GROMACS .gro file of C-alpha atoms in nm:
model
  320
    1MET     CA    1 -11.408 -26.287   8.316
    2THR     CA    2 -11.199 -25.963   8.390
    3THR     CA    3 -11.336 -25.640   8.176
    4THR     CA    4 -11.061 -25.467   8.006
    5TYR     CA    5 -11.178 -25.116   8.003
    6ALA     CA    6 -11.109 -24.877   7.709
    7VAL     CA    7 -11.215 -24.500   7.949
    8LEU     CA    8 -11.123 -24.550   8.272
    9SER     CA    9 -11.161 -24.233   8.510
   10GLU     CA   10 -11.138 -24.177   8.924
   11CYS     CA   11 -11.227 -23.870   9.110
   12LEU     CA   12 -11.182 -23.643   8.791
   13GLU     CA   13 -11.230 -23.279   8.941
   14LYS     CA   14 -11.155 -22.999   8.759
   15ARG     CA   15 -11.216 -22.617   8.772
   16PHE     CA   16 -11.292 -22.285   8.624
   17GLY     CA   17 -11.237 -22.019   8.859
   18ASP     CA   18 -11.491 -22.090   9.049
   19VAL     CA   19 -11.686 -22.285   8.820
   20HIS     CA   20 -11.635 -22.665   8.979
   21ALA     CA   21 -11.696 -22.859   8.642
   22LEU     CA   22 -11.591 -23.141   8.756
   23ARG     CA   23 -11.661 -23.321   9.102
   24GLY     CA   24 -11.510 -23.690   9.157
   25LEU     CA   25 -11.611 -23.801   8.789
   26ASP     CA   26 -11.619 -24.173   8.755
   27LEU     CA   27 -11.646 -24.354   8.382
   28ALA     CA   28 -11.566 -24.733   8.311
   29VAL     CA   29 -11.637 -24.783   7.986
   30ALA     CA   30 -11.538 -25.164   7.810
   31GLU     CA   31 -11.410 -25.162   7.482
   32GLY     CA   32 -11.568 -25.270   7.238
   33THR     CA   33 -11.886 -25.038   7.350
   34VAL     CA   34 -12.053 -24.767   7.345
   35CYS     CA   35 -12.129 -24.556   7.600
   36GLY     CA   36 -12.385 -24.280   7.654
   37VAL     CA   37 -12.327 -23.958   7.856
   38LEU     CA   38 -12.639 -23.786   7.923
   39GLY     CA   39 -12.641 -23.422   8.110
   40ARG     CA   40 -12.831 -23.128   8.086
   41ASN     CA   41 -12.603 -22.797   7.962
   42GLY     CA   42 -12.323 -22.729   8.226
   43ALA     CA   43 -12.334 -23.094   8.347
   44GLY     CA   44 -11.964 -23.093   8.289
   45LYS     CA   45 -11.993 -23.347   7.960
   46THR     CA   46 -11.778 -23.160   7.712
   47THR     CA   47 -11.530 -23.051   7.970
   48ALA     CA   48 -11.526 -23.414   8.079
   49VAL     CA   49 -11.423 -23.485   7.700
   50ARG     CA   50 -11.183 -23.213   7.708
   51VAL     CA   51 -10.973 -23.443   7.964
   52LEU     CA   52 -11.001 -23.759   7.883
   53THR     CA   53 -10.899 -23.627   7.543
   54THR     CA   54 -10.576 -23.401   7.697
   55LEU     CA   55 -10.658 -23.109   7.561
   56THR     CA   56 -10.760 -22.985   7.946
   57ALA     CA   57 -10.570 -23.112   8.222
   58PRO     CA   58 -10.722 -23.269   8.530
   59ASP     CA   59 -10.702 -23.024   8.861
   60GLY     CA   60 -10.737 -23.395   9.091
   61GLY     CA   61 -10.830 -23.730   9.017
   62SER     CA   62 -10.687 -23.949   8.721
   63ALA     CA   63 -10.797 -24.101   8.384
   64ARG     CA   64 -10.688 -24.361   8.124
   65ILE     CA   65 -10.772 -24.359   7.794
   66ALA     CA   66 -10.643 -24.706   7.656
   67GLY     CA   67 -10.402 -24.815   7.899
   68HIS     CA   68 -10.234 -24.513   7.861
   69ASP     CA   69 -10.238 -24.214   8.166
   70VAL     CA   70 -10.422 -23.868   7.985
   71VAL     CA   71 -10.174 -23.643   8.147
   72ARG     CA   72  -9.801 -23.860   8.148
   73GLU     CA   73  -9.900 -24.065   7.866
   74ALA     CA   74 -10.083 -23.761   7.659
   75GLY     CA   75  -9.889 -23.866   7.311
   76ALA     CA   76 -10.041 -24.233   7.350
   77VAL     CA   77 -10.383 -24.132   7.405
   78ARG     CA   78 -10.343 -23.885   7.088
   79ALA     CA   79 -10.249 -24.168   6.895
   80ALA     CA   80 -10.522 -24.390   7.021
   81ILE     CA   81 -10.816 -24.197   6.994
   82GLY     CA   82 -11.031 -23.994   6.768
   83VAL     CA   83 -11.226 -23.693   6.847
   84THR     CA   84 -11.542 -23.498   6.688
   85GLY     CA   85 -11.685 -23.212   6.839
   86GLN     CA   86 -11.965 -23.008   6.899
   87SER     CA   87 -11.833 -22.762   6.603
   88ALA     CA   88 -11.667 -22.891   6.236
   89SER     CA   89 -11.265 -22.901   6.219
   90VAL     CA   90 -11.236 -22.938   5.824
   91ASP     CA   91 -11.176 -22.621   5.606
   92GLY     CA   92 -11.482 -22.459   5.406
   93GLU     CA   93 -11.280 -22.356   5.120
   94LEU     CA   94 -11.125 -22.701   5.110
   95SER     CA   95 -11.290 -22.967   4.927
   96GLY     CA   96 -11.450 -23.304   5.061
   97ARG     CA   97 -11.119 -23.497   4.932
   98GLN     CA   98 -10.897 -23.202   4.990
   99ASN     CA   99 -10.980 -23.192   5.388
  100LEU     CA  100 -10.937 -23.640   5.420
  101ARG     CA  101 -10.626 -23.638   5.249
  102LEU     CA  102 -10.500 -23.274   5.405
  103PHE     CA  103 -10.538 -23.460   5.737
  104ALA     CA  104 -10.439 -23.802   5.646
  105ARG     CA  105 -10.119 -23.643   5.579
  106LEU     CA  106 -10.072 -23.493   5.879
  107LEU     CA  107 -10.118 -23.787   6.015
  108LYS     CA  108  -9.795 -23.916   5.811
  109TYR     CA  109 -10.015 -24.121   5.597
  110ARG     CA  110  -9.823 -24.121   5.289
  111GLY     CA  111  -9.940 -24.014   4.945
  112GLU     CA  112 -10.091 -24.284   4.773
  113VAL     CA  113 -10.186 -24.444   5.072
  114ALA     CA  114 -10.329 -24.107   5.190
  115ARG     CA  115 -10.522 -24.064   4.864
  116THR     CA  116 -10.698 -24.402   4.933
  117ARG     CA  117 -10.808 -24.368   5.293
  118ALA     CA  118 -10.944 -24.055   5.202
  119ASP     CA  119 -11.123 -24.201   4.926
  120GLU     CA  120 -11.228 -24.507   5.126
  121LEU     CA  121 -11.410 -24.247   5.412
  122LEU     CA  122 -11.587 -24.050   5.123
  123GLU     CA  123 -11.763 -24.370   4.966
  124ARG     CA  124 -11.876 -24.523   5.345
  125PHE     CA  125 -12.004 -24.177   5.467
  126GLU     CA  126 -12.204 -24.115   5.116
  127LEU     CA  127 -11.996 -23.794   5.001
  128THR     CA  128 -11.867 -23.955   4.713
  129ASP     CA  129 -12.093 -23.749   4.471
  130ALA     CA  130 -11.969 -23.421   4.673
  131ALA     CA  131 -11.623 -23.468   4.731
  132ASP     CA  132 -11.444 -23.205   4.498
  133ARG     CA  133 -11.731 -22.977   4.646
  134PRO     CA  134 -11.554 -22.667   4.899
  135ALA     CA  135 -11.714 -22.825   5.247
  136ARG     CA  136 -11.904 -22.465   5.260
  137THR     CA  137 -12.123 -22.568   5.036
  138TYR     CA  138 -12.241 -22.883   5.243
  139SER     CA  139 -12.545 -22.921   5.436
  140GLY     CA  140 -12.461 -22.922   5.818
  141GLY     CA  141 -12.545 -23.282   5.764
  142MET     CA  142 -12.252 -23.328   5.527
  143ARG     CA  143 -12.020 -23.162   5.758
  144ARG     CA  144 -12.116 -23.306   6.026
  145ARG     CA  145 -12.030 -23.682   5.833
  146LEU     CA  146 -11.722 -23.521   5.676
  147ASP     CA  147 -11.581 -23.465   6.045
  148LEU     CA  148 -11.645 -23.790   6.146
  149ALA     CA  149 -11.423 -23.940   5.822
  150ALA     CA  150 -11.186 -23.698   5.945
  151SER     CA  151 -11.179 -23.832   6.330
  152LEU     CA  152 -11.150 -24.191   6.145
  153LEU     CA  153 -10.886 -24.146   5.956
  154ALA     CA  154 -10.633 -24.334   6.221
  155ARG     CA  155 -10.871 -24.619   6.317
  156PRO     CA  156 -10.864 -24.497   6.663
  157GLN     CA  157 -10.933 -24.749   6.885
  158VAL     CA  158 -11.144 -24.512   7.121
  159LEU     CA  159 -11.381 -24.216   6.960
  160PHE     CA  160 -11.521 -23.941   7.139
  161LEU     CA  161 -11.837 -23.753   7.025
  162ASP     CA  162 -11.941 -23.477   7.186
  163GLU     CA  163 -12.309 -23.414   7.087
  164PRO     CA  164 -12.225 -23.515   6.719
  165THR     CA  165 -12.542 -23.446   6.607
  166THR     CA  166 -12.684 -23.118   6.790
  167GLY     CA  167 -12.863 -22.876   6.495
  168LEU     CA  168 -12.903 -23.197   6.236
  169ASP     CA  169 -13.236 -23.291   6.030
  170PRO     CA  170 -13.414 -23.661   6.142
  171HIS     CA  171 -13.234 -23.755   5.811
  172SER     CA  172 -12.878 -23.670   5.893
  173ARG     CA  173 -12.927 -23.769   6.225
  174ASN     CA  174 -13.009 -24.121   6.115
  175GLN     CA  175 -12.661 -24.148   5.874
  176ILE     CA  176 -12.482 -24.054   6.226
  177TRP     CA  177 -12.628 -24.310   6.434
  178ALA     CA  178 -12.566 -24.574   6.122
  179ALA     CA  179 -12.205 -24.476   6.137
  180VAL     CA  180 -12.182 -24.527   6.479
  181ARG     CA  181 -12.334 -24.851   6.495
  182GLU     CA  182 -12.148 -24.978   6.263
  183LEU     CA  183 -11.807 -24.892   6.397
  184ALA     CA  184 -11.909 -25.016   6.713
  185GLY     CA  185 -12.013 -25.359   6.518
  186ARG     CA  186 -11.629 -25.340   6.446
  187GLY     CA  187 -11.485 -25.307   6.741
  188THR     CA  188 -11.458 -24.964   6.794
  189THR     CA  189 -11.502 -24.831   7.161
  190VAL     CA  190 -11.732 -24.482   7.177
  191LEU     CA  191 -11.837 -24.230   7.432
  192LEU     CA  192 -12.108 -24.020   7.329
  193THR     CA  193 -12.215 -23.711   7.456
  194THR     CA  194 -12.512 -23.642   7.385
  195GLN     CA  195 -12.866 -23.399   7.502
  196TYR     CA  196 -13.060 -23.647   7.269
  197LEU     CA  197 -13.217 -23.895   7.534
  198GLU     CA  198 -13.340 -24.086   7.221
  199GLU     CA  199 -13.035 -24.048   7.070
  200ALA     CA  200 -12.853 -24.283   7.366
  201ASP     CA  201 -13.112 -24.493   7.390
  202GLN     CA  202 -13.059 -24.591   7.008
  203LEU     CA  203 -12.726 -24.635   7.068
  204ALA     CA  204 -12.533 -24.689   7.423
  205ASP     CA  205 -12.504 -25.046   7.560
  206ASP     CA  206 -12.457 -24.864   7.889
  207ILE     CA  207 -12.553 -24.541   7.956
  208VAL     CA  208 -12.379 -24.243   8.289
  209LEU     CA  209 -12.614 -23.962   8.401
  210VAL     CA  210 -12.399 -23.702   8.504
  211ASP     CA  211 -12.537 -23.445   8.707
  212SER     CA  212 -12.337 -23.096   8.864
  213GLY     CA  213 -12.011 -23.253   8.724
  214ARG     CA  214 -12.032 -23.591   8.879
  215ALA     CA  215 -12.157 -23.977   8.742
  216ALA     CA  216 -12.496 -23.982   8.926
  217HIS     CA  217 -12.609 -24.305   8.803
  218SER     CA  218 -12.509 -24.557   8.551
  219GLY     CA  219 -12.633 -24.871   8.361
  220SER     CA  220 -12.795 -24.963   8.039
  221PRO     CA  221 -13.108 -24.801   7.981
  222ALA     CA  222 -13.277 -25.134   8.061
  223GLU     CA  223 -13.161 -25.121   8.369
  224LEU     CA  224 -13.195 -24.764   8.450
  225LYS     CA  225 -13.542 -24.757   8.321
  226ALA     CA  226 -13.609 -25.064   8.531
  227ARG     CA  227 -13.520 -24.808   8.848
  228ILE     CA  228 -13.832 -24.634   8.822
  229GLY     CA  229 -14.077 -24.903   8.708
  230SER     CA  230 -14.366 -24.837   8.431
  231TYR     CA  231 -14.571 -24.483   8.369
  232ALA     CA  232 -14.909 -24.489   8.356
  233GLU     CA  233 -15.156 -24.219   8.148
  234VAL     CA  234 -15.463 -24.189   8.054
  235VAL     CA  235 -15.661 -23.965   7.859
  236VAL     CA  236 -15.989 -23.845   7.989
  237ALA     CA  237 -16.295 -23.706   7.797
  238HIS     CA  238 -16.341 -23.419   7.986
  239ALA     CA  239 -16.187 -23.187   8.191
  240SER     CA  240 -16.396 -23.215   8.463
  241ALA     CA  241 -16.281 -23.612   8.471
  242LEU     CA  242 -15.904 -23.487   8.527
  243GLY     CA  243 -15.934 -23.492   8.918
  244PRO     CA  244 -16.074 -23.798   8.940
  245ALA     CA  245 -15.828 -23.948   8.737
  246ALA     CA  246 -15.551 -23.800   8.941
  247ALA     CA  247 -15.705 -23.929   9.259
  248VAL     CA  248 -15.761 -24.282   9.100
  249LEU     CA  249 -15.424 -24.308   9.004
  250ASP     CA  250 -15.221 -24.152   9.297
  251GLN     CA  251 -15.433 -24.439   9.451
  252LEU     CA  252 -15.294 -24.708   9.273
  253THR     CA  253 -14.934 -24.598   9.250
  254GLY     CA  254 -14.862 -24.374   9.613
  255THR     CA  255 -14.679 -24.086   9.361
  256GLU     CA  256 -14.807 -23.803   9.278
  257PRO     CA  257 -15.038 -23.763   8.944
  258VAL     CA  258 -14.866 -23.519   8.696
  259LEU     CA  259 -15.181 -23.281   8.528
  260ASP     CA  260 -15.150 -23.205   8.182
  261HIS     CA  261 -15.478 -22.954   8.172
  262GLU     CA  262 -15.421 -22.818   7.789
  263ARG     CA  263 -15.356 -23.244   7.692
  264ARG     CA  264 -15.626 -23.349   7.938
  265THR     CA  265 -15.346 -23.656   8.057
  266VAL     CA  266 -15.301 -23.735   8.378
  267GLY     CA  267 -14.967 -23.972   8.422
  268ALA     CA  268 -14.792 -24.121   8.697
  269VAL     CA  269 -14.534 -24.378   8.771
  270THR     CA  270 -14.545 -24.718   8.917
  271THR     CA  271 -14.277 -24.957   9.074
  272ASP     CA  272 -14.569 -25.180   9.140
  273PRO     CA  273 -14.555 -25.457   8.920
  274SER     CA  274 -14.863 -25.659   8.983
  275LEU     CA  275 -15.044 -25.304   8.878
  276THR     CA  276 -15.222 -25.407   8.512
  277LEU     CA  277 -15.397 -25.161   8.238
  278PRO     CA  278 -15.741 -25.340   8.311
  279ARG     CA  279 -15.723 -25.266   8.646
  280ILE     CA  280 -15.682 -24.917   8.595
  281VAL     CA  281 -15.931 -24.902   8.358
  282ARG     CA  282 -16.173 -25.087   8.614
  283GLU     CA  283 -16.069 -24.820   8.921
  284LEU     CA  284 -16.132 -24.526   8.656
  285ASP     CA  285 -16.440 -24.651   8.566
  286ALA     CA  286 -16.566 -24.743   8.978
  287ALA     CA  287 -16.470 -24.404   8.951
  288GLY     CA  288 -16.691 -24.188   8.673
  289ALA     CA  289 -16.368 -24.089   8.509
  290ALA     CA  290 -16.465 -24.113   8.167
  291VAL     CA  291 -16.148 -24.203   7.933
  292ILE     CA  292 -16.098 -24.245   7.557
  293ASP     CA  293 -15.769 -24.342   7.589
  294ALA     CA  294 -15.503 -24.567   7.844
  295SER     CA  295 -15.164 -24.686   7.830
  296LEU     CA  296 -14.895 -24.845   8.041
  297ARG     CA  297 -14.573 -24.831   7.937
  298PRO     CA  298 -14.174 -24.846   8.073
  299PRO     CA  299 -14.081 -24.484   8.126
  300THR     CA  300 -13.870 -24.299   7.846
  301LEU     CA  301 -13.515 -24.194   7.972
  302ASP     CA  302 -13.634 -23.837   8.019
  303GLU     CA  303 -13.836 -23.933   8.279
  304VAL     CA  304 -13.545 -24.181   8.407
  305PHE     CA  305 -13.327 -23.877   8.396
  306LEU     CA  306 -13.554 -23.620   8.556
  307ARG     CA  307 -13.634 -23.849   8.813
  308LEU     CA  308 -13.258 -24.040   8.891
  309THR     CA  309 -13.120 -23.668   8.929
  310GLY     CA  310 -13.423 -23.497   9.144
  311ARG     CA  311 -13.488 -23.298   8.864
  312GLY     CA  312 -13.869 -23.233   8.885
  313THR     CA  313 -14.109 -23.502   8.821
  314PRO     CA  314 -14.157 -23.676   8.482
  315ILE     CA  315 -14.187 -23.534   8.144
  316LYS     CA  316 -14.464 -23.645   7.878
  317GLU     CA  317 -14.344 -23.848   7.596
  318THR     CA  318 -14.392 -23.652   7.277
  319ALA     CA  319 -14.395 -23.768   6.928
  320ALA     CA  320 -14.139 -23.741   6.755
   0.00000   0.00000   0.00000
């Protein structure tokens, strides 16, 4: 079966003076899927979005959105996409309803059609009760939902979300996640850049890890996690047991353990599918390392990113 790509870039290059923001970035996002583009600050995520949405011309390489070249067919690309950037684009002095009607008229919707479309989106994003209040009175989450609604007025084939939930509280973030899932379910292709790896794990069909302007690794969340194996972690009863526990995990996994003296934990990555939790516990007991908790779990995407991009040892999973 032939795959049709809604977003396809090859060897994208972009410089800003001495800063080489994109260094041959390749992306391939299938129609009707959610692609999470992950990377640290400065990795090139936002520059990639600006190039793909025709806001910045590339210095090299090529890109096509919904079959249209971003340089030669910029107008057709803009007609096919919606964009929600890192900061809200709505007018704070206008009400939510006025903002959406204004954007609808700019998209050449006629009066009644513009009003109907605006009202549909206000209801869809749970903004009807606040529709006639100035947008400046909205919470951060409400403004982001209004911004997302504005980007959907034209029913885009491809939606670009550039760190859409940065700074939002968990409730507002969950509302944005629900909206993205609904869009994907209706066939919209979504390219999502984010620093929240949990967000990509929740939403993305495929993930691209961007490092220094390149696509360092790609695959589904499950595929990327499988590349680095599992994570064994034990909590010892006393600080004196950290050394013996680390020696056990070192021997069993063949990787250097990570010690957290404050939490009294020792953790290590293992790619051995035969290693089991009971075996780990038996070996710890034989070594005289008193343990109060032990786990063998899949890695988090944080750990995947750190190991696959060579940015250090795995980090510990923290409570949400």
